[in-house]
Short mmCIF file of C-alpha atoms in Angstrom, two decimals:
data_model
loop_
_atom_site.label_atom_id
_atom_site.label_comp_id
_atom_site.label_asym_id
_atom_site.label_seq_id
_atom_site.Cartn_x
_atom_site.Cartn_y
_atom_site.Cartn_z
CA SER A 358 75.52 105.01 65.26
CA GLN A 359 72.96 102.48 66.46
CA LYS A 360 69.62 102.83 64.74
CA ILE A 361 66.23 101.19 65.06
CA GLU A 362 63.63 101.64 62.34
CA GLN A 363 59.95 100.99 62.63
CA ASN A 364 57.43 101.88 59.97
CA SER A 365 56.46 105.44 60.82
CA GLU A 366 53.27 105.21 58.79
CA ALA A 367 50.19 103.88 60.52
CA LEU A 368 49.09 100.38 59.65
CA ASN A 369 45.38 99.89 59.00
CA ILE A 370 44.06 96.33 59.12
CA GLN A 371 40.63 94.79 58.79
CA GLU A 372 39.42 93.01 61.92
CA GLY A 373 40.18 89.30 61.85
CA LYS A 374 43.25 89.66 59.62
CA THR A 375 46.85 89.21 60.74
CA ALA A 376 48.74 92.40 61.45
CA THR A 377 52.49 92.33 60.84
CA LEU A 378 54.81 95.04 62.17
CA THR A 379 58.48 95.35 61.31
CA CYS A 380 61.49 96.39 63.35
CA ASN A 381 64.85 96.80 61.59
CA TYR A 382 68.12 97.74 63.20
CA THR A 383 71.63 98.68 62.12
CA ASN A 384 75.05 98.98 63.76
CA TYR A 385 74.00 96.83 66.66
CA SER A 386 74.23 93.20 67.79
CA PRO A 387 71.45 92.83 70.34
CA ALA A 388 71.29 90.05 72.87
CA TYR A 389 67.53 90.26 72.76
CA LEU A 390 64.62 92.26 71.48
CA GLN A 391 61.47 93.35 73.30
CA TRP A 392 58.06 94.50 72.07
CA TYR A 393 55.90 96.95 73.99
CA ARG A 394 52.37 98.24 73.46
CA GLN A 395 51.50 101.88 74.10
CA ASP A 396 47.99 103.31 74.22
CA PRO A 397 47.40 107.05 73.70
CA GLY A 398 48.40 109.09 76.74
CA ARG A 399 49.80 106.04 78.52
CA GLY A 400 53.18 104.51 79.20
CA PRO A 401 54.39 101.49 77.23
CA VAL A 402 53.51 98.02 78.50
CA PHE A 403 55.84 95.05 77.97
CA LEU A 404 54.50 92.27 75.72
CA LEU A 405 57.22 89.85 74.64
CA LEU A 406 60.96 89.28 74.76
CA ILE A 407 62.91 87.18 72.26
CA ARG A 408 66.59 86.33 72.62
CA GLU A 409 69.12 86.35 69.81
CA ASN A 410 69.34 82.56 69.78
CA GLU A 411 65.56 82.18 69.46
CA LYS A 412 63.90 82.30 66.06
CA GLU A 413 60.31 82.64 67.18
CA LYS A 414 58.27 83.32 70.32
CA ARG A 415 54.51 83.08 70.81
CA LYS A 416 52.07 84.37 73.39
CA GLU A 417 48.37 83.83 72.77
CA ARG A 418 47.62 85.69 69.49
CA LEU A 419 51.06 87.28 69.36
CA LYS A 420 54.07 85.93 67.51
CA VAL A 421 57.53 87.47 67.26
CA THR A 422 60.36 86.41 64.99
CA PHE A 423 63.98 87.50 65.21
CA ASP A 424 66.38 87.22 62.28
CA THR A 425 69.87 88.34 63.29
CA THR A 426 71.13 87.88 59.73
CA LEU A 427 68.56 90.27 58.29
CA LYS A 428 68.74 92.39 61.47
CA GLN A 429 64.99 92.33 61.66
CA SER A 430 62.13 91.36 63.95
CA LEU A 431 58.54 90.80 62.84
CA PHE A 432 55.63 91.16 65.24
CA HIS A 433 52.40 89.43 64.27
CA ILE A 434 48.93 89.73 65.78
CA THR A 435 46.62 87.02 64.47
CA ALA A 436 42.82 87.32 64.44
CA SER A 437 43.23 91.05 65.08
CA GLN A 438 40.58 92.94 67.05
CA PRO A 439 39.78 96.67 67.36
CA ALA A 440 41.11 96.45 70.94
CA ASP A 441 44.55 95.69 69.47
CA SER A 442 44.68 99.24 68.10
CA ALA A 443 47.68 100.94 69.69
CA THR A 444 51.27 101.95 69.01
CA TYR A 445 53.80 99.11 69.19
CA LEU A 446 57.43 99.77 70.10
CA CYS A 447 60.39 97.50 69.66
CA ALA A 448 63.42 97.77 71.91
CA LEU A 449 66.89 96.25 71.77
CA GLY A 450 69.04 95.12 74.67
CA GLY A 451 72.76 94.41 74.66
CA TYR A 452 74.91 91.67 76.17
CA SER A 453 76.42 93.74 78.92
CA SER A 454 74.40 94.27 82.07
CA ALA A 455 75.52 97.89 81.90
CA SER A 456 74.18 98.52 78.41
CA LYS A 457 70.89 100.33 78.05
CA ILE A 458 67.75 99.46 76.14
CA ILE A 459 67.26 101.34 72.89
CA PHE A 460 63.67 101.99 71.81
CA GLY A 461 62.27 102.44 68.32
CA SER A 462 59.80 105.24 67.64
CA GLY A 463 56.88 102.82 67.22
CA THR A 464 54.26 101.93 64.63
CA ARG A 465 50.62 102.90 65.10
CA LEU A 466 48.23 100.05 64.37
CA SER A 467 44.53 100.58 63.70
CA ILE A 468 42.12 97.65 63.42
CA ARG A 469 38.86 98.58 61.77
CA PRO A 470 35.68 96.58 62.48
CA ASP B 1207 51.62 93.80 89.72
CA VAL B 1208 54.36 96.37 89.45
CA LYS B 1209 53.06 99.85 89.88
CA VAL B 1210 54.88 102.96 88.79
CA THR B 1211 53.17 106.23 89.56
CA GLN B 1212 53.98 109.75 88.45
CA SER B 1213 53.00 112.82 90.40
CA SER B 1214 51.07 114.58 87.64
CA ARG B 1215 49.38 113.56 84.38
CA TYR B 1216 49.37 117.08 83.00
CA LEU B 1217 51.51 120.06 83.95
CA VAL B 1218 51.71 123.60 82.57
CA LYS B 1219 54.68 125.77 83.51
CA ARG B 1220 56.21 129.03 82.38
CA THR B 1221 59.62 129.52 80.83
CA GLY B 1222 62.30 129.83 83.50
CA GLU B 1223 60.39 128.01 86.22
CA LYS B 1224 61.96 125.14 88.13
CA VAL B 1225 59.93 121.98 87.55
CA PHE B 1226 59.87 118.80 89.62
CA LEU B 1227 58.53 115.53 88.26
CA GLU B 1228 58.17 112.74 90.78
CA CYS B 1229 58.12 109.00 90.16
CA VAL B 1230 57.46 106.23 92.68
CA GLN B 1231 57.64 102.45 92.18
CA ASP B 1232 56.39 99.85 94.61
CA MET B 1233 58.32 96.73 93.57
CA ASP B 1234 61.71 97.33 95.18
CA HIS B 1235 63.34 97.70 91.77
CA GLU B 1236 66.98 98.71 91.65
CA ASN B 1237 66.89 100.59 88.36
CA MET B 1238 64.85 103.65 87.51
CA PHE B 1239 64.76 105.69 84.31
CA TRP B 1240 63.46 108.98 82.96
CA TYR B 1241 62.59 109.30 79.28
CA ARG B 1242 61.00 111.93 77.14
CA GLN B 1243 58.85 110.97 74.19
CA ASP B 1244 58.28 113.20 71.19
CA PRO B 1245 56.45 112.40 67.94
CA GLY B 1246 58.75 110.68 65.46
CA LEU B 1247 61.68 110.58 67.89
CA GLY B 1248 60.62 107.72 70.10
CA LEU B 1249 61.75 107.33 73.68
CA ARG B 1250 64.95 109.17 74.55
CA LEU B 1251 66.74 108.43 77.79
CA ILE B 1252 67.42 111.47 79.96
CA TYR B 1253 68.89 109.94 83.13
CA PHE B 1254 68.87 106.64 84.91
CA SER B 1255 69.76 105.34 88.35
CA TYR B 1256 70.88 101.84 89.34
CA ASP B 1257 70.95 102.45 93.09
CA VAL B 1258 70.04 104.98 95.74
CA LYS B 1259 72.01 108.19 95.31
CA MET B 1260 73.54 106.84 92.09
CA LYS B 1261 72.74 108.44 88.75
CA GLU B 1262 74.01 108.25 85.21
CA LYS B 1263 73.45 110.52 82.23
CA GLY B 1264 71.43 109.15 79.38
CA ASP B 1265 71.40 110.42 75.82
CA ILE B 1266 69.89 113.87 76.40
CA PRO B 1267 70.71 115.05 79.96
CA GLU B 1268 71.21 118.75 79.14
CA GLY B 1269 68.82 120.99 81.03
CA TYR B 1270 67.82 118.24 83.46
CA SER B 1271 68.98 116.85 86.77
CA VAL B 1272 67.74 113.96 88.92
CA SER B 1273 67.57 112.90 92.52
CA ARG B 1274 67.24 109.47 94.09
CA GLU B 1275 67.29 109.76 97.87
CA LYS B 1276 65.13 106.69 98.43
CA LYS B 1277 65.00 103.45 96.46
CA GLU B 1278 61.38 103.82 95.48
CA ARG B 1279 61.50 107.45 94.37
CA PHE B 1280 63.23 109.04 91.38
CA SER B 1281 62.76 112.73 90.68
CA LEU B 1282 63.43 114.63 87.48
CA ILE B 1283 64.22 118.33 87.79
CA LEU B 1284 64.09 120.93 85.05
CA GLU B 1285 66.32 123.64 86.46
CA SER B 1286 64.94 126.40 84.23
CA ALA B 1287 62.14 125.19 81.99
CA SER B 1288 62.26 126.11 78.32
CA THR B 1289 59.69 125.70 75.57
CA ASN B 1290 61.73 122.95 73.89
CA GLN B 1291 61.21 120.85 77.00
CA THR B 1292 57.50 120.59 76.25
CA SER B 1293 57.05 116.85 75.95
CA MET B 1294 55.66 113.64 77.41
CA TYR B 1295 57.88 112.46 80.27
CA LEU B 1296 57.89 108.79 81.16
CA CYS B 1297 59.37 107.16 84.22
CA ALA B 1298 60.25 103.46 84.26
CA SER B 1299 61.74 100.93 86.65
CA SER B 1300 63.31 97.49 86.24
CA PRO B 1301 64.68 94.77 88.54
CA GLY B 1302 68.33 94.94 89.50
CA GLU B 1303 70.02 92.17 87.55
CA SER B 1304 70.64 94.20 84.42
CA LEU B 1305 69.86 97.59 82.97
CA THR B 1306 68.39 95.74 79.99
CA ASP B 1307 65.68 93.99 82.01
CA THR B 1308 62.07 94.50 81.05
CA GLN B 1309 60.98 97.98 82.02
CA TYR B 1310 57.74 98.95 83.76
CA PHE B 1311 56.48 102.38 82.87
CA GLY B 1312 54.39 104.95 84.65
CA PRO B 1313 51.43 106.66 82.96
CA GLY B 1314 53.48 109.65 81.88
CA THR B 1315 53.40 113.39 82.55
CA ARG B 1316 52.54 115.67 79.66
CA LEU B 1317 54.45 118.87 80.35
CA THR B 1318 53.73 122.10 78.50
CA VAL B 1319 56.14 125.01 78.92
CA LEU B 1320 54.71 128.35 77.85
#
């Protein structure tokens, strides 16, 4: 069955460092991958989308890579700030317009001052 | 900005009660979704709708039903609430081109069933 794996352990990073989160998947060939941010008690908020033919995407301090050979996406936050502390979810989308997005369970990121 | 609102942030109900969770979006989106989110399990799709009066089962529809009488409103119904339905419920909407479009989420309803 299709499976998405994100590091279930919280990631603790010193402010100013680069945070790197991993999303691995199996038994799936996604057309694209999305990253969302979720704050406690809130719904997820869309951050970035990267398509299967794109290797890298950037938005301000965020960078996402997508390696379809390794079946992996990396999500980087450079110059991290305490305000970046949240849970980050990856989600996969298929080629068919009728296929549904599959979400990972998320990784909690904490940036300490 | 897209706005998705949910009728309650917190809800406490008793076992056996019928529970209604309401979701409204203001961006004329075709698709609407209901998820539940539990620690370690991520977001699990309960039901979705791609048009008014149309609905499709997601991955965990048992014990739930939905209603979409108007385009902007998607309701989740727990016919007879049980304690294992205690969870965070999230509603989302997306534009109509594809079910895999970026989704816009509401703030969530934390439901406790006693």
